[in-house]
Amino acid sequence: EVQLVESGGGLVKPGGSLRLSCAVSGFTFRNGWMSWVRQAPGKGLEWVGRIKSKTDGGTTDYAAPVKGRFTISRDDSKNTLYLQMNSLKTEDTAVYYCVTEGGNAYYMFFDYWGQGTLVTVSS
Amino acid sequence: DIQMTQSPSSLSASVGDRVTITCRASQSISSYLNWYQQKPGKPPKLLIYAASSLQSGVPSGFSGSGSGTDFTLTISSLQPEDFATYYCQQSYTTPWTFGQGTKVEIK
């Protein structure tokens, strides 16, 4: 059974930093492309960014609102995904989900989701 | 970025009703369209991928159709467990983008 468990959320002041972790099991993590998706309270889903597998280059892509402030990384030896968030703004307040990018060469979809971790940015 | 627009934003329906939700993309995305269901306090769940392929384990009462810019999610006979919020998502190109959601409520 695939399990994704996020941690590291909490309350942080505007301008502050936070690092989220996502521990993955039941899945060959090193081969997986991983994304972070967030959801502000009472709002819809917003893709934050993704990291490809090292086999596929290990490159990252980010949504415009977080580019330059957030960094996604991975430690395949620990089956763990990270999201480093710097220069946090109040509008970054959301539940952050760790998600696997499944599919094949033609179609991508988000197939496994963690339960999410809440990040609150407030003074 | 590709904008995804769902309609309606919410709807009220009864158990047994046929429900249709539409999703429109701001440009052609071929069949690169996924549908998710989200219940309160839970993460989303994949229902449909590639516009019309049913994810393993999803009841056959769910179906998807469309290509290009216009897509539809249909629930053939609404069940009590189907009351939730539904999102479309394009997988044509990054940044991956979602529709704003359609909340299906009990009439």
Short mmCIF file of N, CA and C in Angstrom, two decimals, chain B:
data_model
loop_
_atom_site.label_atom_id
_atom_site.label_comp_id
_atom_site.label_asym_id
_atom_site.label_seq_id
_atom_site.Cartn_x
_atom_site.Cartn_y
_atom_site.Cartn_z
N ASP B 1 -0.46 30.31 -19.03
CA ASP B 1 -1.00 29.17 -18.32
C ASP B 1 -2.38 28.81 -18.87
N ILE B 2 -2.73 27.53 -18.81
CA ILE B 2 -4.03 27.09 -19.26
C ILE B 2 -5.04 27.26 -18.12
N GLN B 3 -6.11 28.00 -18.41
CA GLN B 3 -7.16 28.22 -17.41
C GLN B 3 -8.23 27.16 -17.57
N MET B 4 -8.67 26.62 -16.45
CA MET B 4 -9.73 25.62 -16.44
C MET B 4 -10.96 26.19 -15.73
N THR B 5 -12.09 26.14 -16.39
CA THR B 5 -13.32 26.71 -15.84
C THR B 5 -14.38 25.64 -15.74
N GLN B 6 -14.87 25.43 -14.54
CA GLN B 6 -15.92 24.43 -14.31
C GLN B 6 -17.28 25.10 -14.16
N SER B 7 -18.31 24.38 -14.56
CA SER B 7 -19.67 24.84 -14.30
C SER B 7 -20.58 23.64 -14.06
N PRO B 8 -21.55 23.80 -13.14
CA PRO B 8 -21.70 24.97 -12.29
C PRO B 8 -20.69 24.96 -11.15
N SER B 9 -20.65 26.00 -10.33
CA SER B 9 -19.78 26.02 -9.15
C SER B 9 -20.37 25.16 -8.05
N SER B 10 -21.68 25.05 -8.03
CA SER B 10 -22.35 24.16 -7.08
C SER B 10 -23.67 23.72 -7.65
N LEU B 11 -24.17 22.61 -7.15
CA LEU B 11 -25.46 22.12 -7.57
C LEU B 11 -26.09 21.30 -6.45
N SER B 12 -27.40 21.30 -6.43
CA SER B 12 -28.14 20.47 -5.48
C SER B 12 -28.84 19.37 -6.24
N ALA B 13 -28.73 18.17 -5.75
CA ALA B 13 -29.33 17.03 -6.44
C ALA B 13 -29.77 15.99 -5.42
N SER B 14 -30.61 15.09 -5.88
CA SER B 14 -31.15 14.04 -5.01
C SER B 14 -30.49 12.70 -5.33
N VAL B 15 -30.52 11.81 -4.37
CA VAL B 15 -30.02 10.46 -4.60
C VAL B 15 -30.78 9.86 -5.79
N GLY B 16 -30.03 9.27 -6.70
CA GLY B 16 -30.62 8.68 -7.89
C GLY B 16 -30.60 9.59 -9.12
N ASP B 17 -30.34 10.89 -8.91
CA ASP B 17 -30.30 11.82 -10.04
C ASP B 17 -29.07 11.56 -10.91
N ARG B 18 -29.20 11.93 -12.18
CA ARG B 18 -28.06 11.96 -13.09
C ARG B 18 -27.46 13.35 -13.01
N VAL B 19 -26.15 13.43 -12.80
CA VAL B 19 -25.48 14.71 -12.59
C VAL B 19 -24.39 14.88 -13.65
N THR B 20 -24.33 16.07 -14.20
CA THR B 20 -23.31 16.38 -15.21
C THR B 20 -22.57 17.65 -14.81
N ILE B 21 -21.25 17.57 -14.81
CA ILE B 21 -20.38 18.72 -14.51
C ILE B 21 -19.52 18.96 -15.75
N THR B 22 -19.39 20.22 -16.12
CA THR B 22 -18.57 20.52 -17.29
C THR B 22 -17.30 21.26 -16.92
N CYS B 23 -16.30 21.11 -17.75
CA CYS B 23 -15.00 21.74 -17.57
C CYS B 23 -14.53 22.23 -18.93
N ARG B 24 -14.13 23.49 -18.98
CA ARG B 24 -13.66 24.07 -20.23
C ARG B 24 -12.24 24.57 -20.06
N ALA B 25 -11.38 24.24 -21.03
CA ALA B 25 -10.00 24.70 -21.02
C ALA B 25 -9.86 25.93 -21.90
N SER B 26 -8.91 26.79 -21.55
CA SER B 26 -8.72 28.04 -22.29
C SER B 26 -8.03 27.83 -23.63
N GLN B 27 -7.50 26.62 -23.86
CA GLN B 27 -6.96 26.24 -25.15
C GLN B 27 -7.11 24.73 -25.28
N SER B 28 -6.90 24.23 -26.47
CA SER B 28 -7.06 22.79 -26.68
C SER B 28 -6.04 22.01 -25.86
N ILE B 29 -6.54 20.97 -25.16
CA ILE B 29 -5.66 20.11 -24.36
C ILE B 29 -5.83 18.65 -24.78
N SER B 30 -6.34 18.43 -25.99
CA SER B 30 -6.57 17.06 -26.47
C SER B 30 -7.39 16.30 -25.43
N SER B 31 -6.88 15.16 -24.96
CA SER B 31 -7.59 14.39 -23.94
C SER B 31 -6.86 14.41 -22.60
N TYR B 32 -6.01 15.43 -22.40
CA TYR B 32 -5.19 15.50 -21.19
C TYR B 32 -5.97 16.15 -20.05
N LEU B 33 -6.97 15.42 -19.57
CA LEU B 33 -7.88 15.97 -18.59
C LEU B 33 -8.21 14.89 -17.55
N ASN B 34 -8.05 15.28 -16.28
CA ASN B 34 -8.33 14.37 -15.17
C ASN B 34 -9.44 14.95 -14.30
N TRP B 35 -10.15 14.05 -13.60
CA TRP B 35 -11.19 14.44 -12.65
C TRP B 35 -10.89 13.84 -11.27
N TYR B 36 -11.13 14.66 -10.24
CA TYR B 36 -10.91 14.24 -8.86
C TYR B 36 -12.16 14.53 -8.04
N GLN B 37 -12.32 13.72 -6.99
CA GLN B 37 -13.38 13.91 -6.01
C GLN B 37 -12.74 14.23 -4.67
N GLN B 38 -13.26 15.23 -3.97
CA GLN B 38 -12.74 15.55 -2.65
C GLN B 38 -13.87 15.68 -1.65
N LYS B 39 -13.73 14.98 -0.55
CA LYS B 39 -14.69 15.09 0.56
C LYS B 39 -14.06 15.94 1.66
N PRO B 40 -14.89 16.58 2.50
CA PRO B 40 -14.36 17.50 3.52
C PRO B 40 -13.30 16.85 4.41
N GLY B 41 -12.19 17.54 4.58
CA GLY B 41 -11.12 17.07 5.45
C GLY B 41 -10.28 15.96 4.88
N LYS B 42 -10.51 15.61 3.64
CA LYS B 42 -9.77 14.51 3.00
C LYS B 42 -9.02 15.02 1.77
N PRO B 43 -7.96 14.30 1.36
CA PRO B 43 -7.30 14.68 0.10
C PRO B 43 -8.16 14.28 -1.09
N PRO B 44 -7.91 14.88 -2.23
CA PRO B 44 -8.64 14.48 -3.43
C PRO B 44 -8.35 13.03 -3.81
N LYS B 45 -9.28 12.48 -4.59
CA LYS B 45 -9.16 11.10 -5.07
C LYS B 45 -9.34 11.11 -6.58
N LEU B 46 -8.44 10.45 -7.28
CA LEU B 46 -8.53 10.40 -8.75
C LEU B 46 -9.71 9.53 -9.17
N LEU B 47 -10.55 10.08 -10.06
CA LEU B 47 -11.68 9.33 -10.59
C LEU B 47 -11.46 8.91 -12.04
N ILE B 48 -11.11 9.88 -12.86
CA ILE B 48 -11.02 9.72 -14.30
C ILE B 48 -9.70 10.34 -14.78
N TYR B 49 -8.99 9.65 -15.67
CA TYR B 49 -7.81 10.23 -16.29
C TYR B 49 -7.93 10.11 -17.80
N ALA B 50 -7.14 10.88 -18.49
CA ALA B 50 -7.17 10.89 -19.96
C ALA B 50 -8.61 11.10 -20.47
N ALA B 51 -9.33 11.95 -19.81
CA ALA B 51 -10.68 12.39 -20.17
C ALA B 51 -11.78 11.36 -19.95
N SER B 52 -11.46 10.06 -20.19
CA SER B 52 -12.54 9.09 -20.14
C SER B 52 -12.16 7.74 -19.54
N SER B 53 -10.94 7.61 -19.04
CA SER B 53 -10.49 6.33 -18.47
C SER B 53 -10.78 6.30 -16.98
N LEU B 54 -11.50 5.27 -16.57
CA LEU B 54 -11.89 5.15 -15.17
C LEU B 54 -10.73 4.60 -14.35
N GLN B 55 -10.37 5.30 -13.28
CA GLN B 55 -9.30 4.82 -12.41
C GLN B 55 -9.74 3.52 -11.74
N SER B 56 -8.79 2.63 -11.53
CA SER B 56 -9.08 1.35 -10.88
C SER B 56 -9.77 1.56 -9.54
N GLY B 57 -10.85 0.80 -9.32
CA GLY B 57 -11.56 0.87 -8.05
C GLY B 57 -12.67 1.91 -8.00
N VAL B 58 -12.77 2.75 -9.01
CA VAL B 58 -13.81 3.78 -9.04
C VAL B 58 -15.10 3.17 -9.60
N PRO B 59 -16.23 3.42 -8.96
CA PRO B 59 -17.49 2.81 -9.44
C PRO B 59 -17.81 3.19 -10.88
N SER B 60 -18.45 2.28 -11.57
CA SER B 60 -18.74 2.47 -13.00
C SER B 60 -19.82 3.54 -13.23
N GLY B 61 -20.43 4.01 -12.18
CA GLY B 61 -21.41 5.08 -12.33
C GLY B 61 -20.78 6.41 -12.72
N PHE B 62 -19.47 6.51 -12.59
CA PHE B 62 -18.75 7.71 -13.01
C PHE B 62 -18.24 7.52 -14.44
N SER B 63 -18.39 8.57 -15.25
CA SER B 63 -17.84 8.51 -16.59
C SER B 63 -17.40 9.90 -17.02
N GLY B 64 -16.45 9.93 -17.93
CA GLY B 64 -15.94 11.20 -18.44
C GLY B 64 -15.94 11.18 -19.96
N SER B 65 -16.09 12.37 -20.54
CA SER B 65 -16.05 12.47 -21.99
C SER B 65 -15.50 13.82 -22.38
N GLY B 66 -15.21 13.94 -23.68
CA GLY B 66 -14.76 15.22 -24.22
C GLY B 66 -13.34 15.16 -24.75
N SER B 67 -13.00 16.18 -25.50
CA SER B 67 -11.64 16.36 -25.99
C SER B 67 -11.52 17.79 -26.51
N GLY B 68 -10.30 18.23 -26.66
CA GLY B 68 -10.10 19.61 -27.11
C GLY B 68 -10.22 20.59 -25.96
N THR B 69 -11.34 21.31 -25.90
CA THR B 69 -11.52 22.29 -24.84
C THR B 69 -12.70 22.00 -23.93
N ASP B 70 -13.59 21.11 -24.30
CA ASP B 70 -14.81 20.88 -23.54
C ASP B 70 -14.92 19.44 -23.05
N PHE B 71 -15.16 19.32 -21.73
CA PHE B 71 -15.16 18.02 -21.09
C PHE B 71 -16.34 17.91 -20.13
N THR B 72 -16.73 16.66 -19.86
CA THR B 72 -17.87 16.41 -19.00
C THR B 72 -17.59 15.25 -18.06
N LEU B 73 -17.98 15.43 -16.80
CA LEU B 73 -18.00 14.34 -15.83
C LEU B 73 -19.46 14.04 -15.56
N THR B 74 -19.84 12.78 -15.68
CA THR B 74 -21.23 12.37 -15.44
C THR B 74 -21.29 11.34 -14.33
N ILE B 75 -22.23 11.55 -13.42
CA ILE B 75 -22.55 10.55 -12.41
C ILE B 75 -23.93 10.03 -12.81
N SER B 76 -24.03 8.76 -13.16
CA SER B 76 -25.26 8.27 -13.77
C SER B 76 -26.42 8.20 -12.77
N SER B 77 -26.12 7.85 -11.53
CA SER B 77 -27.16 7.76 -10.51
C SER B 77 -26.51 8.13 -9.18
N LEU B 78 -26.78 9.33 -8.72
CA LEU B 78 -26.08 9.88 -7.56
C LEU B 78 -26.33 9.02 -6.32
N GLN B 79 -25.24 8.64 -5.66
CA GLN B 79 -25.31 7.88 -4.42
C GLN B 79 -24.97 8.77 -3.24
N PRO B 80 -25.38 8.39 -2.03
CA PRO B 80 -25.10 9.25 -0.86
C PRO B 80 -23.63 9.57 -0.69
N GLU B 81 -22.76 8.62 -1.04
CA GLU B 81 -21.32 8.84 -0.88
C GLU B 81 -20.72 9.72 -1.97
N ASP B 82 -21.52 10.11 -2.95
CA ASP B 82 -21.02 10.95 -4.05
C ASP B 82 -21.13 12.44 -3.76
N PHE B 83 -21.74 12.81 -2.65
CA PHE B 83 -21.83 14.22 -2.32
C PHE B 83 -20.45 14.69 -1.88
N ALA B 84 -19.88 15.59 -2.67
CA ALA B 84 -18.48 15.98 -2.54
C ALA B 84 -18.21 17.14 -3.48
N THR B 85 -16.96 17.57 -3.52
CA THR B 85 -16.53 18.58 -4.48
C THR B 85 -15.69 17.91 -5.55
N TYR B 86 -15.92 18.28 -6.80
CA TYR B 86 -15.24 17.66 -7.94
C TYR B 86 -14.38 18.70 -8.65
N TYR B 87 -13.17 18.28 -9.01
CA TYR B 87 -12.22 19.17 -9.69
C TYR B 87 -11.75 18.53 -10.99
N CYS B 88 -11.64 19.34 -12.02
CA CYS B 88 -10.93 18.89 -13.22
C CYS B 88 -9.50 19.44 -13.16
N GLN B 89 -8.62 18.81 -13.91
CA GLN B 89 -7.20 19.21 -13.93
C GLN B 89 -6.63 18.88 -15.30
N GLN B 90 -5.94 19.84 -15.90
CA GLN B 90 -5.32 19.57 -17.19
C GLN B 90 -3.92 19.04 -16.98
N SER B 91 -3.57 18.01 -17.77
CA SER B 91 -2.23 17.43 -17.72
C SER B 91 -1.55 17.57 -19.09
N TYR B 92 -1.88 18.63 -19.80
CA TYR B 92 -1.31 18.88 -21.13
C TYR B 92 0.08 19.48 -21.02
N THR B 93 0.22 20.46 -20.10
CA THR B 93 1.50 21.11 -19.92
C THR B 93 1.56 21.75 -18.54
N THR B 94 2.79 21.85 -18.00
CA THR B 94 2.95 22.58 -16.74
C THR B 94 2.90 24.08 -17.03
N PRO B 95 2.42 24.89 -16.08
CA PRO B 95 1.96 24.47 -14.76
C PRO B 95 0.63 23.72 -14.82
N TRP B 96 0.58 22.57 -14.14
CA TRP B 96 -0.69 21.84 -14.06
C TRP B 96 -1.71 22.78 -13.40
N THR B 97 -2.90 22.82 -13.93
CA THR B 97 -3.93 23.71 -13.40
C THR B 97 -5.23 22.97 -13.20
N PHE B 98 -5.96 23.43 -12.17
CA PHE B 98 -7.23 22.83 -11.79
C PHE B 98 -8.39 23.79 -12.08
N GLY B 99 -9.58 23.22 -12.26
CA GLY B 99 -10.76 24.03 -12.23
C GLY B 99 -11.04 24.48 -10.81
N GLN B 100 -11.99 25.38 -10.64
CA GLN B 100 -12.25 25.95 -9.33
C GLN B 100 -13.09 25.03 -8.44
N GLY B 101 -13.60 23.96 -9.01
CA GLY B 101 -14.36 22.99 -8.23
C GLY B 101 -15.86 23.12 -8.42
N THR B 102 -16.56 22.01 -8.29
CA THR B 102 -18.02 21.97 -8.31
C THR B 102 -18.48 21.19 -7.09
N LYS B 103 -19.22 21.86 -6.23
CA LYS B 103 -19.71 21.22 -5.01
C LYS B 103 -21.07 20.61 -5.27
N VAL B 104 -21.20 19.31 -5.05
CA VAL B 104 -22.46 18.60 -5.24
C VAL B 104 -23.09 18.41 -3.87
N GLU B 105 -24.23 19.03 -3.66
CA GLU B 105 -24.90 19.01 -2.36
C GLU B 105 -26.22 18.26 -2.44
N ILE B 106 -26.70 17.88 -1.27
CA ILE B 106 -27.96 17.15 -1.19
C ILE B 106 -29.14 18.11 -1.29
N LYS B 107 -30.09 17.78 -2.16
CA LYS B 107 -31.29 18.61 -2.29
C LYS B 107 -32.27 18.24 -1.17
#
